[in-house]
Structure formats: C-alpha cells, structure tokens
Coordinates of C-alpha atoms in Angstrom, one line a residue:
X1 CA -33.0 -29.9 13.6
X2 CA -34.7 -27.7 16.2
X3 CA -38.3 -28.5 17.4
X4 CA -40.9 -25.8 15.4
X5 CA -44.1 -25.1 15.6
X6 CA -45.2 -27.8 13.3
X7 CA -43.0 -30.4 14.9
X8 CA -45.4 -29.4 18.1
X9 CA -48.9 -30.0 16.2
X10 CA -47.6 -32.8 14.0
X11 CA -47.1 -35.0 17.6
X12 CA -50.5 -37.2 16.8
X13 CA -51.0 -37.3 21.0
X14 CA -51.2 -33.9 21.7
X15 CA -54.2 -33.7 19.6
X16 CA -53.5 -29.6 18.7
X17 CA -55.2 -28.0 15.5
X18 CA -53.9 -24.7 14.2
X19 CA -56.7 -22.1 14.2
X20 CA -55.1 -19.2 13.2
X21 CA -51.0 -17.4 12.5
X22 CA -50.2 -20.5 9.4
X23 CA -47.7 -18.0 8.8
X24 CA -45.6 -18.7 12.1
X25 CA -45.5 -22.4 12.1
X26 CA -41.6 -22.6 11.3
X27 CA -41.1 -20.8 14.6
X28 CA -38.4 -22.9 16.6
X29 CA -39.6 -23.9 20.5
X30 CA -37.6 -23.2 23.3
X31 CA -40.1 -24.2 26.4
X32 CA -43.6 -24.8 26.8
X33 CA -45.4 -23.3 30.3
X34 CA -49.2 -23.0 31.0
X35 CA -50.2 -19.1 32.6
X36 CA -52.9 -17.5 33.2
X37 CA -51.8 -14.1 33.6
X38 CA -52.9 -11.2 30.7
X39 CA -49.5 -10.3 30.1
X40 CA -46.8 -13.1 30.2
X41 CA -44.4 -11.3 28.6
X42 CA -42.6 -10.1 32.3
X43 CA -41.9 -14.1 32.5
X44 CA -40.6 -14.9 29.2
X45 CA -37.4 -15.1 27.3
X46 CA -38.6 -15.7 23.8
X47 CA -39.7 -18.6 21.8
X48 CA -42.0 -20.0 24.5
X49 CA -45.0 -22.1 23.7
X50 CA -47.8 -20.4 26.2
X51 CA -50.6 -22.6 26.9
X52 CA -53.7 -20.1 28.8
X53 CA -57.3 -21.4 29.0
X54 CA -58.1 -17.6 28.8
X55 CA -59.9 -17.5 32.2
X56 CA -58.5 -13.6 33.0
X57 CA -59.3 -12.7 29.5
X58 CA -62.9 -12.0 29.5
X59 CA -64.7 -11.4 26.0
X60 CA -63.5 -8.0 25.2
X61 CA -61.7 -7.6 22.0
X62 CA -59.3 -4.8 23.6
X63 CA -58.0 -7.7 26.0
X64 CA -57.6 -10.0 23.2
X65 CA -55.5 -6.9 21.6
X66 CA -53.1 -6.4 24.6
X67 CA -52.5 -10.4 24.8
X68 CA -51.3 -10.9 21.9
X69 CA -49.2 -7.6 21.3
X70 CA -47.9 -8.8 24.5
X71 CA -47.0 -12.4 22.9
X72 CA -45.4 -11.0 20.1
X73 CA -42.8 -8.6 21.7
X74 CA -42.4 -11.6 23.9
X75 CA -40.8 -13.3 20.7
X76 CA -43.4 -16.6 21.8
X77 CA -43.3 -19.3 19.6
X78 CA -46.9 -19.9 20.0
X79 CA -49.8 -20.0 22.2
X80 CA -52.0 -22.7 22.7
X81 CA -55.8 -22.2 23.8
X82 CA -57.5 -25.0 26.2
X83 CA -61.0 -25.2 25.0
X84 CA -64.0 -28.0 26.2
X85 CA -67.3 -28.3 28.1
X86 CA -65.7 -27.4 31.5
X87 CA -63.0 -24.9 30.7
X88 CA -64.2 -20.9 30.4
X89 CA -64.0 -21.3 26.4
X90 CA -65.7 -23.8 23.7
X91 CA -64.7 -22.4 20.6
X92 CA -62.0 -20.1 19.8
X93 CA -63.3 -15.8 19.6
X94 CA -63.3 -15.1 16.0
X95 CA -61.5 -11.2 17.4
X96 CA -58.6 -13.5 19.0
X97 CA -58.1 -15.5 15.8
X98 CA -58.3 -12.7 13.7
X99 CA -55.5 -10.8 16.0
X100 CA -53.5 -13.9 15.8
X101 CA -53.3 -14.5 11.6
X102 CA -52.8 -10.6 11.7
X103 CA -49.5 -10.8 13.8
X104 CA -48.4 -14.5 12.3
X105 CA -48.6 -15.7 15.8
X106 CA -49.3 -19.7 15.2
X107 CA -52.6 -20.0 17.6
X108 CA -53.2 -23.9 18.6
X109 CA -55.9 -25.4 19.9
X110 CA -56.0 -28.6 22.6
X111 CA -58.8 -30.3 23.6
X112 CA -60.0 -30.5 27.8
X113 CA -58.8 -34.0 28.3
X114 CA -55.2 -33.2 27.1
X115 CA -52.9 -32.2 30.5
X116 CA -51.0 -29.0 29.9
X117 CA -48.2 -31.1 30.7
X118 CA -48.3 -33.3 28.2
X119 CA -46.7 -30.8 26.0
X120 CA -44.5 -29.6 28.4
X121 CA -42.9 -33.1 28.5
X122 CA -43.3 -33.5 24.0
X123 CA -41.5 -30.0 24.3
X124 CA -38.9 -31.2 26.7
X125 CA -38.5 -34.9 25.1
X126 CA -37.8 -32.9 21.8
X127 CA -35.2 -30.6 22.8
X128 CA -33.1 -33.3 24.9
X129 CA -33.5 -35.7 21.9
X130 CA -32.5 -32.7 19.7
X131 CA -29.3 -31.6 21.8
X132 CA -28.2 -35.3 22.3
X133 CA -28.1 -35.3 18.1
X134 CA -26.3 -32.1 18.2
X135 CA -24.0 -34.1 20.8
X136 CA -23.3 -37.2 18.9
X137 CA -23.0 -35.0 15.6
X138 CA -20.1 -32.5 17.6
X139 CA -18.2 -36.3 19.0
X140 CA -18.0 -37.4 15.5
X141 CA -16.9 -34.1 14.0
X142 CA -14.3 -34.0 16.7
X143 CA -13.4 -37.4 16.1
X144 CA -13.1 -36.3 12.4
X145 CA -11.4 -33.2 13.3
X146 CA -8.6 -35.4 15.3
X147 CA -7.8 -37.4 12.9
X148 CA -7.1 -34.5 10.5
X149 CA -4.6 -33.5 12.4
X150 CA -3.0 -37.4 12.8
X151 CA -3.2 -37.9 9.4
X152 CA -0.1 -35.7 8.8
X153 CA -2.1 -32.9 6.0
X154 CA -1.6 -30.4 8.5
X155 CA -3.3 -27.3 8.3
X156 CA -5.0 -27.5 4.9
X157 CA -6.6 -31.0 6.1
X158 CA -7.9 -29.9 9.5
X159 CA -10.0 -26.8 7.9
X160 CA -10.9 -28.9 4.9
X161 CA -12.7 -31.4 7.4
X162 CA -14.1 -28.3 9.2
X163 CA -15.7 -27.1 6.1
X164 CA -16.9 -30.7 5.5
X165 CA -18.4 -30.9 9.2
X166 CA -20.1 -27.3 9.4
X167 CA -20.2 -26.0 5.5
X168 CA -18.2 -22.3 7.5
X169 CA -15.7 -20.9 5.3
X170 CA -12.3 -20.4 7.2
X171 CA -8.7 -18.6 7.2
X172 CA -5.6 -19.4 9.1
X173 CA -2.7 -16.8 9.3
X174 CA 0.2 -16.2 11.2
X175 CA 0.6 -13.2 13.6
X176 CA 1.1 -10.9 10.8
X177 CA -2.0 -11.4 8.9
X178 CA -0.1 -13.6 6.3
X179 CA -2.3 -16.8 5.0
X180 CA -1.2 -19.7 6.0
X181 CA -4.2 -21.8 5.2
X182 CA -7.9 -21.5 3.8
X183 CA -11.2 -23.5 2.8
X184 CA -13.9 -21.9 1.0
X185 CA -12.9 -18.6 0.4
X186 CA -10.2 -16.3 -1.2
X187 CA -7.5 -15.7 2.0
X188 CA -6.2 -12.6 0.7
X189 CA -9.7 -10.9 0.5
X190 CA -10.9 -12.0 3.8
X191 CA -7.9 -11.2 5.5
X192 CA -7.8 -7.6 4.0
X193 CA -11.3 -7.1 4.8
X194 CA -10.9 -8.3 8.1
X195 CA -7.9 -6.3 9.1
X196 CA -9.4 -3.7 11.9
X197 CA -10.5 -7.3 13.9
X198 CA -7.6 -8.7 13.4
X199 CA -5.2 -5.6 14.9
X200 CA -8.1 -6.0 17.5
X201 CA -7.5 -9.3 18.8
X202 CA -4.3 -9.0 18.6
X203 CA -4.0 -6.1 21.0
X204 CA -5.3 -8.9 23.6
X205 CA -2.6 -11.5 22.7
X206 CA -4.2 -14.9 23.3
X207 CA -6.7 -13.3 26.3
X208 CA -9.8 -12.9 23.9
X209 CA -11.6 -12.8 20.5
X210 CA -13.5 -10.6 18.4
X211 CA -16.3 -10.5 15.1
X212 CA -17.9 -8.7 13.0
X213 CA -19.6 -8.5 9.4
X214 CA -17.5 -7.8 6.3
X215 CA -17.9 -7.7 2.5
X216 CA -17.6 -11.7 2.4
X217 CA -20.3 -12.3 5.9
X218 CA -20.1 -12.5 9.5
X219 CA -16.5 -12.8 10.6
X220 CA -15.5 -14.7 14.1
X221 CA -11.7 -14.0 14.9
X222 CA -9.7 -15.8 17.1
X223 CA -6.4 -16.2 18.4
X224 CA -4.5 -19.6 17.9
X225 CA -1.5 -20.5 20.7
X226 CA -0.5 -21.9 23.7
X227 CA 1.6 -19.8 25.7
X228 CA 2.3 -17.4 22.9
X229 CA 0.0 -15.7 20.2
X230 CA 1.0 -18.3 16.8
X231 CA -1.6 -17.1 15.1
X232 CA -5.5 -16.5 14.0
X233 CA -8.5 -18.5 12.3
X234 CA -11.4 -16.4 10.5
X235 CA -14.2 -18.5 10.5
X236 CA -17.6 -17.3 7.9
X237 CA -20.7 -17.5 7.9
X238 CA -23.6 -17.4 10.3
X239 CA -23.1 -18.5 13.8
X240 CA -24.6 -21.7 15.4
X241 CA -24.7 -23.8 18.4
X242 CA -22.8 -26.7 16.3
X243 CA -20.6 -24.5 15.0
X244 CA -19.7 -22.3 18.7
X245 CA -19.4 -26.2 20.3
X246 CA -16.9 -27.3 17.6
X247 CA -15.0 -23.8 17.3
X248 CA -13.1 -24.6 20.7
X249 CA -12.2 -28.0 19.2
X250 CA -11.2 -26.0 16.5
X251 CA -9.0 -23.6 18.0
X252 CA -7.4 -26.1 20.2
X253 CA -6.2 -28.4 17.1
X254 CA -5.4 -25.4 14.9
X255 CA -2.9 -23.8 18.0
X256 CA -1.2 -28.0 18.3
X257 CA -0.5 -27.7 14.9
X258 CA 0.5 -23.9 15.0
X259 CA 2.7 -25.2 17.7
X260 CA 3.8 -28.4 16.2
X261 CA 5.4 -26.1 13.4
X262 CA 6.9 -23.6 15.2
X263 CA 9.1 -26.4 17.2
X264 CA 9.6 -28.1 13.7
X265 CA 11.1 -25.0 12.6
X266 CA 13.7 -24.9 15.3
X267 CA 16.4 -26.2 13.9
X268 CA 15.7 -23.4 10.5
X269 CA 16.2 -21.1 13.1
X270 CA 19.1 -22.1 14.5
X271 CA 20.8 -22.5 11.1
X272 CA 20.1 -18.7 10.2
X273 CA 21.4 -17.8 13.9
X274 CA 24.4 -19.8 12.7
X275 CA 24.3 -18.0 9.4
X276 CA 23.9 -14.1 11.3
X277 CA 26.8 -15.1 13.6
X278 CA 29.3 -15.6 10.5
X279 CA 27.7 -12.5 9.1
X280 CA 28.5 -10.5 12.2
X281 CA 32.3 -11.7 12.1
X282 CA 33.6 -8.7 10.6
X283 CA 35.9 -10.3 8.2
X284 CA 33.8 -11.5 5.2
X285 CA 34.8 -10.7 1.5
X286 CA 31.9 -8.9 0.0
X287 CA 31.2 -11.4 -1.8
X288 CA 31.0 -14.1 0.9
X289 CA 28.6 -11.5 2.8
X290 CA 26.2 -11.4 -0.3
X291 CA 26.7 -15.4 -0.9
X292 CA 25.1 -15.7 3.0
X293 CA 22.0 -13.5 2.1
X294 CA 21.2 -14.9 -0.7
X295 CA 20.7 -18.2 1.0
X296 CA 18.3 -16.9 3.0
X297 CA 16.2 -15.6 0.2
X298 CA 17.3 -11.9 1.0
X299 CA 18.8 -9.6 -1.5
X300 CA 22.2 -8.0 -1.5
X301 CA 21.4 -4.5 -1.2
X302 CA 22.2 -2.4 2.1
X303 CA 21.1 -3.8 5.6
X304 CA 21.0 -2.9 8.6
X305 CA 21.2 -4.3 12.2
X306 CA 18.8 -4.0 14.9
X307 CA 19.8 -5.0 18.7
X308 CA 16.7 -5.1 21.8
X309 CA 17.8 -5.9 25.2
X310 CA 14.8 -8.6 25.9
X311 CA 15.0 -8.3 29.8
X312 CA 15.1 -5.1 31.9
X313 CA 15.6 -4.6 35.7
X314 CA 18.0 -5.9 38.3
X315 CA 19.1 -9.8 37.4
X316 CA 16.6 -12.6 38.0
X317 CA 16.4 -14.7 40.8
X318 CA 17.9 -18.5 40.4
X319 CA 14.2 -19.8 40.2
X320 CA 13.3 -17.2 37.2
X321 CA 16.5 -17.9 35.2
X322 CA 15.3 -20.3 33.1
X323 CA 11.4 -18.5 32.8
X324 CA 13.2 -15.3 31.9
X325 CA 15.5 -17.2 29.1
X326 CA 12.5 -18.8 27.7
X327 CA 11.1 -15.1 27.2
X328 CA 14.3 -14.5 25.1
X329 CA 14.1 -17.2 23.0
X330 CA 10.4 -17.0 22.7
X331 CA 10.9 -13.5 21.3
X332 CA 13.8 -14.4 18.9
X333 CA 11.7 -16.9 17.6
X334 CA 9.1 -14.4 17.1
X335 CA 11.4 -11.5 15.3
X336 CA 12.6 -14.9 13.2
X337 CA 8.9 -15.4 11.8
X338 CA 8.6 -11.8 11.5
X339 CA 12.3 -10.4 9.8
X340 CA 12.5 -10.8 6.3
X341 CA 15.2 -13.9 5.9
X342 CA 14.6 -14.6 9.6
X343 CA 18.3 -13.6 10.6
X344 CA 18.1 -13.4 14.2
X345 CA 20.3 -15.1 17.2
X346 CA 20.1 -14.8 21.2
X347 CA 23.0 -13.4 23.0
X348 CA 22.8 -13.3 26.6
X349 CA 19.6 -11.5 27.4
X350 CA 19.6 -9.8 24.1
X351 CA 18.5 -10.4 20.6
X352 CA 20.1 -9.6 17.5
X353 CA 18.9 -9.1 13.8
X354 CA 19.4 -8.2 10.2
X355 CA 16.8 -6.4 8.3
X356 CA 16.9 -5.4 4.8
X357 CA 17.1 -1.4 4.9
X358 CA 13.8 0.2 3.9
X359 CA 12.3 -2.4 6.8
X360 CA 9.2 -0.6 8.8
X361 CA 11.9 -1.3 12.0
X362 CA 9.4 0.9 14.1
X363 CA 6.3 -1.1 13.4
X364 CA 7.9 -4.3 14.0
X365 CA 9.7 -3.2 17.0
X366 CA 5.8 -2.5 18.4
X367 CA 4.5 -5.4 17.7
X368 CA 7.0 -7.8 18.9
X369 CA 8.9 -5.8 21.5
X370 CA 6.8 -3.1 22.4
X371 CA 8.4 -1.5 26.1
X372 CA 12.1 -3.3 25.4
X373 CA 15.1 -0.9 24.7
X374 CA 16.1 -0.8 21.0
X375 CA 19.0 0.1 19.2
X376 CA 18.8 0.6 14.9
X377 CA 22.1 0.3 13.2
X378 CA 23.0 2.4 10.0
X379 CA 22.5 0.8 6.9
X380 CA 25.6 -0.4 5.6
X381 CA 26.4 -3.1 2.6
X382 CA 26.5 -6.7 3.9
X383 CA 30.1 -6.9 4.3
X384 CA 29.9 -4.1 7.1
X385 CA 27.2 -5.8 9.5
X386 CA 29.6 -6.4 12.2
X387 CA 29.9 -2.1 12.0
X388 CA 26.0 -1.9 12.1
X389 CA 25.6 -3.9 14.9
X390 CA 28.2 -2.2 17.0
X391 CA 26.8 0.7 16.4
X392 CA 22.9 -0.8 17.2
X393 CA 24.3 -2.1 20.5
X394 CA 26.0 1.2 21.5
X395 CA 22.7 3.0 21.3
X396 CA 20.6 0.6 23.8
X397 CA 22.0 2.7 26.9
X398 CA 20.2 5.7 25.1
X399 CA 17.4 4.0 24.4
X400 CA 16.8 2.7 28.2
X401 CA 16.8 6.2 28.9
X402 CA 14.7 7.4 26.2
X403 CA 12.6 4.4 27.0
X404 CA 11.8 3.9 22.9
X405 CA 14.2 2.3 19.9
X406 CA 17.0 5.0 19.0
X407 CA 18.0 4.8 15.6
X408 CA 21.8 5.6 14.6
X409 CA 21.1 8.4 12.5
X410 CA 20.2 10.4 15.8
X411 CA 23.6 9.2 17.5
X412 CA 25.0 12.4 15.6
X413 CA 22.0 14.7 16.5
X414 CA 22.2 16.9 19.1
X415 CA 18.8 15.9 19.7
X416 CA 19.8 12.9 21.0
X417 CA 22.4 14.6 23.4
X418 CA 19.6 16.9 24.5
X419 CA 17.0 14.4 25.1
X420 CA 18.8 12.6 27.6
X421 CA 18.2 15.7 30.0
X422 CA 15.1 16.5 31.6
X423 CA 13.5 20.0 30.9
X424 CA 14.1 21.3 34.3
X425 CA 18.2 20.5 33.2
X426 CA 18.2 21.6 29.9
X427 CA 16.2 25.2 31.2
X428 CA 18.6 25.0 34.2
X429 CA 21.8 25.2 31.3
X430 CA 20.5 27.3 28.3
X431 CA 19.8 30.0 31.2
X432 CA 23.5 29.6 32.5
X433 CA 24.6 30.3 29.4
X434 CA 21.9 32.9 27.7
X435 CA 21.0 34.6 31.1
X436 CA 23.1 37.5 30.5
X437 CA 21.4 38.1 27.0
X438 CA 18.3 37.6 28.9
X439 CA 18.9 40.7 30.7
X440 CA 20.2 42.7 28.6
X441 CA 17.9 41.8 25.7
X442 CA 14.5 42.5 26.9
X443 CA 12.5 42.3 22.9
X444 CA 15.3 39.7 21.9
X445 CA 16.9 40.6 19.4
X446 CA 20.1 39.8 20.5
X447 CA 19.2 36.2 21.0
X448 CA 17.9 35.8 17.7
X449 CA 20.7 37.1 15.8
X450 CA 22.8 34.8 17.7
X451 CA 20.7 32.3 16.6
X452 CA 20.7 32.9 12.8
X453 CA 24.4 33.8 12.9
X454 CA 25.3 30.1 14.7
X455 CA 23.2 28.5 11.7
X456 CA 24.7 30.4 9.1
X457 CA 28.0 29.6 10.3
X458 CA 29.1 32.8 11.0
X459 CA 28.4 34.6 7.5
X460 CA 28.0 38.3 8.4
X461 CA 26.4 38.7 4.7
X462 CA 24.0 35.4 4.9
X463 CA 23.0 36.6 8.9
X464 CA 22.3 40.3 7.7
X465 CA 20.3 39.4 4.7
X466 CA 17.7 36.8 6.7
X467 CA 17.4 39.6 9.4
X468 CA 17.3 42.5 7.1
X469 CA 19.8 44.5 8.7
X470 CA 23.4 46.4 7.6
X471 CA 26.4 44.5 8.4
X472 CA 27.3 46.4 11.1
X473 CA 24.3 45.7 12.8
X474 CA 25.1 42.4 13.1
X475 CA 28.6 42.9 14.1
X476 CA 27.7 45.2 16.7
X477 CA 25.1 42.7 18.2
X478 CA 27.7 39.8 18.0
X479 CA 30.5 41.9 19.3
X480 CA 27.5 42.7 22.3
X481 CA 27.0 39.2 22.7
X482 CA 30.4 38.1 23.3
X483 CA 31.2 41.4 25.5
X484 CA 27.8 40.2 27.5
X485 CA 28.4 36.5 27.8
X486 CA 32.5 36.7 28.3
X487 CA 32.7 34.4 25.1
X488 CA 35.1 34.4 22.4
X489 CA 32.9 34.0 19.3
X490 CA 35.8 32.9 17.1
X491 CA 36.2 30.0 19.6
X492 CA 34.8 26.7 18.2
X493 CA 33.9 25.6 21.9
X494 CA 32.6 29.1 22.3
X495 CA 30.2 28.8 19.7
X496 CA 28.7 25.6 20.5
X497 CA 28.2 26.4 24.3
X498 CA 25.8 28.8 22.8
X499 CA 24.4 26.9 19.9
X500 CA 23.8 24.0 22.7
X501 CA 22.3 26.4 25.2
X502 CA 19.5 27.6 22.2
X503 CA 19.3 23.9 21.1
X504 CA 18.4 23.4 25.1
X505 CA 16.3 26.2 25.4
X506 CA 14.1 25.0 22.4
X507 CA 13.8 21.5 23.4
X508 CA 13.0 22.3 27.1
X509 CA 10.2 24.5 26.1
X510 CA 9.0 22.1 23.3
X511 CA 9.1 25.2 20.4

C-alpha cells in the first residue's frame, strides 16, 4: 500500500505528533523536502511532505493564511513544523493550527534534535520498499498470467487470472466489436456502451489506444495484434499503477493468443477457399450450390459476389513480392473473419468473396479495404455465382477510375458511363451536341421540352400535359429541335445523343 500520512507519524523514530488537520492523515506521500520559503507551492508537484521551521513566517495571522492556502492548492500531503529551544518557534501558533484543522491539512510536529533528513530518508525508504512490493506482486502476476496462456484455456483463462490478479473487469472482441471473451461483466453491454472508443481506436489500427467513462465505469481500450489489428480488450474499473504495469503484459499475451488462433484457423480458411472455388465453377445443380452453403452455416437465399484488387500500381519489385503477397493474404484472412460464412479465396493479387445479399458490402469494404478498387456482383441464386463474379470482376476497371467499389446495378446506368468523364469532357460534349439549342433558345424552353419529351419516350400527349402546352406546341419545338440540331428525332441513335448530352450536362454541373 502507499506510504500516508499516518504511516509518516506512526515511524516511532521520527518522533512527529499531529497537532492539527486529523482529517488529512490518509493522504498518500510522494516526497518529503525541508523549505523555508512562504510560498512553496512554485516548487511542488503535489503530495509533498513540507518540513519549514517557519523562520520567514513571522507571527502574523495573514502569513499563516497565505501559507497554508498555498499548501493546499499545492495538493501537499502535509507539513511538518520544527519546534525547540533554538529554532524561531516553541510551540505551535494556535492561528496556524486553527488554519490547518480548517483546510484538513494534517500539521506535524518534530522535535529540534530530529534532522529534517531523517524523514526524507523514512519517506524515501517507504516508497522504494513500496515499489519493490508492487514489483514482486507485477513478477508473480506475470508469472501467473504466463502460465494462463500455457495452460491451453486460452482466452477465458488469461482474463480470469487477470481478474484474479487486479479484481478489473475485462472484454475481448474481435475487430468487429464481437465478444470473444469476458470476466466480470456482461460483454454485450460493455461493448455497446463502449462503441464510439472502440470505432476510435480502431481508426489507428494497432498505433494507439483510447478511454473513457461509460454506464458500467471507466473504460481503457486497446488494440490487440502483431502486425495486424486481431482485436481489442476493455479493461474496467479505476486505473492504477499495478494495473497500467500489468496492462502491457496483458496486451502482449492477449495479441499471442489472438495470433495463435488466427494461424489455427488457417486451414478453416483454406477449406472454405476450396469450398468458394467449386462454388465459382459454373456448373453446379442448384442443389449442389445450396448443399455447399449450408455447410458453411449460410442460408440458401440469393448471394452475391464481391471482387477487390488488393494491390495497385505498377508490379512490385522481386524483393517486395513476397511482402506484397503477404498483404493479400493478410486481407483475405481478414474479409474471411469478417464475411458471413467466411467464403473468400486469393487469386493473383485479388480477392474474391461471397456475401449473402442484404450484406452492408459498403461498410465492410471501409473497414477492411478502404482505398482498394471494388467490384459488387448482382445478386443471383447460388447456382449463378460464377455469373456474379464475372460480372464483380468486370467492374474493377470502373472502379480504379472511380477510385470507390462500383456495384453492378450501376453497370447499366448511364451514370456510370458519365462518371468516367471529367466535367471539363462531359461540358465539352453536352455543348457539342446542345450548343445550337443554346443559341437559339435563350429562356430554354426548347431544352426543356427536349428534356421531358426524351423521358416520356416520345408521348406528344404525356410531354404536353407536364408542360401545359397544346400538342402542337410541342411538335413545333421538337420539329425546331431537330431542324436546329440536324437530328432525326425518330432515330434511336438520334435520341440518345441528345438524352446523353442532357445526362452530361447535368452531371458536369452537379444539378
């Protein structure tokens, strides 16, 4: 335990008597000095023991006032007042005692023939016996800690022999907030509580931690891993130096074992990659597609394949080869922890996987593979995967230039086409096509019956009734158009020249 106040008196050769402040005696000591000075507080970092023989203080109550206001924003521990025959006081001033028991300042007396440094050293001697306990208590709590983990109960052993060791309340989950372990506390809870810290440290990978108080207590949050994020440990309850000394050993067993099971599960892995590869031959019975889900745990409605091209830039050098493959596998083995059933495989420098359809694709895509091009397949029913994934590997072009995931259900938009164009292109073609309209159309009305009669598919009546105009208004203006423009608006390629050229127009000027 750390040296207090009454540890100090209670050392029989120090010969100190309290004379006043009873009520600050369980204040812990951090250092004992002797000054002189009125105001100490300039040289102080709290809990200090201040031993004066008050020769600056004169008799004045107003000086005892300032002293010990200045000893109590100080944070000291105590102050201890030399009195005998030869020293500037005999007795203690009744004003400075009074002060004292007012503030709960703990105010000790020691007698002429007692050094100062006496109980500098019974200060010092305390704290080093104090920190070598705390030393020999953190060896055999590591010691404990170690052999947790040898004794084969994994996770759940390791935090039960934490919780033994420190009495702090702890959670272990994987890098999507799902439990993996706890000791002394509901998982579930803490982790929903503790969700904004979690996203937090997890924006800085393995490079830092974070805490906080929630409904359950003060929260610490760190990341668990060696050269990739595995996970997280929540450790509750109030901070202390045993417990910030044994946290590292903590962390450090908790990421082995996080590690330990992640190369355990390798060979899983490599079974489902197996598994995806006969679901991606193209050839399977329906039935034989849904057999292979459900082995996997995954249900036999649609799915849908995703493809992300895990390296970018010109090819490697021969010395980053291997590096660069170890990022690919590193990242399948990530989307395979993540992806419901864990169907994932590694071709080349991309990765592949199935996801049931109604699968947040976006939000996993940013947390594992935030940056990399993406291609999302249609949803399709098991037996059509090899189709999905064609179709997700076909749009990874698009999505380098995009630079985000494309999803297949934009490979028919003209959105997509027109996004691959930069604003000065797509103004440079809407104007090539729409400049004589331009001109001749200064409030644009020509342009916007165009407009309503492309989306109306040509229907005279549909175009007149959303613009409010006769029939042969419209006519007129589309007959104009076509005079204008040297188009043939019964033309199919006609048509959507124009339709493209609006299209272009509106997505260059972002309306």
């Amino acid at each position: 335990m750390p040296l207090t106040v009454r540890d100090l008196l209670a050392i029989p050769s120090l010969h100190l008597a309290l004379a006043a402040g009873s009520k600050g005696l369980s204040r812990t000591v951090e250092a004992a000095y002797a000054s002189e000075v009125t105001r100490p507080s300039a040289w102080m970092e709290g809990g200090e023991v201040v031993m004066t023989t008050a020769l600056l203080l004169g008799v004045d109550p107003q000086d005892y006032a300032g002293f010990v206001d200045d000893l109590s924003r100080a944070r000291a521990a105590a102050v201890v007042l030399g009195l005998g025959p030869s020293l500037p006081l005999q007795y203690v001033p009744p004003a400075l005692s009074d002060l004292a028991e007012q503030c709960g300042l703990p105010l000790l007396t020691i007698p002429e023939g007692v050094p100062p440094a006496a109980v500098t050293k019974a200060v010092f001697d305390a704290r080093a016996a104090e920190e070598r306990r705390l030393l020999e208590r953190t060896l055999r709590t590591q010691r404990r800690l170690t052999a947790a983990v040898a004794s084969g109960d994994g996770l759940d052993g390791l935090l039960r022999a934490w919780h033994l060791a420190t009495g702090m309340a702890a959670v272990v989950c994987d890098v999507l907030g799902r439990p993996l372990a706890s000791v002394g506390t509901e998982a579930p809870t803490v982790l929903a509580q503790a969700a904004e810290i979690l996203e937090a440290v997890a924006l800085r990978d393995l490079r830092g931690s974070a805490g906080g108080d929630i409904p359950s207590g003060p929260v610490q949050v760190q990341p668990l891993g060696a050269a990739r994020l595995r996970g997280f440990v929540l450790l509750l309850g109030t901070d202390s130096t045993e417990s910030r000394l044994l946290s590292s050993v903590l962390v450090s067993l908790l990421s082995v074992e996080l590690e330990r099971r992640h190369l355990a599960d390798e060979p899983e892995r490599r079974r489902r990659a197996a598994l995806l590869a006969r679901l991606f031959a193209g050839d399977l019975a329906a039935g034989h597609a849904e057999a292979l889900l459900k082995s996997v745990g995954l249900s036999t409605g649609p799915i849908r394949a995703v493809a992300i091209q895990a390296q970018q830039g010109s090819p490697p050098a021969r010395a980053d080869v291997s590096t660069r493959r170890e990022e690919v596998l590193a990242l399948a083995a990530d989307l395979a922890l993540a992806v419901p059933g864990g169907l994932v495989r590694v071709v080349g420098a991309s990765v592949e996987a199935v996801l049931p359809d109604g699968t947040d694709v976006t939000s996993l895509l940013t947390r594992f593979a935030p940056g990399r091009p993406a291609g999302i397949g249609p949803a399709v029913t098991p037996q059509h995967a090899a189709l999905t994934l064609r179709q997700a590997i076909a749009l990874l072009p698009a999505s380098v230039e995009l630079a985000r995931p494309v999803m297949a259900t934009e490979a028919g938009s003209v959105r997509l086409l027109l996004s691959l164009g930069s604003p000065a292109v797509l103004a440079a073609f809407a104007d090539t096509a729409l400049a004589p309209l331009d001109t001749a159309d200064g409030d644009g009305e020509l342009i916007e019956t165009l407009r309503v009669w492309l989306e109306t598919n040509g229907s005279w009546a549909e175009t007149s009734a959303l613009l409010g105009l006769h029939r042969h208004t419209v006519q007129n203006r589309i007959a104009k158009i076509a005079k204008l423009t040297g188009r043939q608006m019964e033309r199919c390629e006609d048509r959507v020249d124009l339709w493209l050229a609006l299209q272009a127009r509106e997505q260059a000027t972002g309306s």
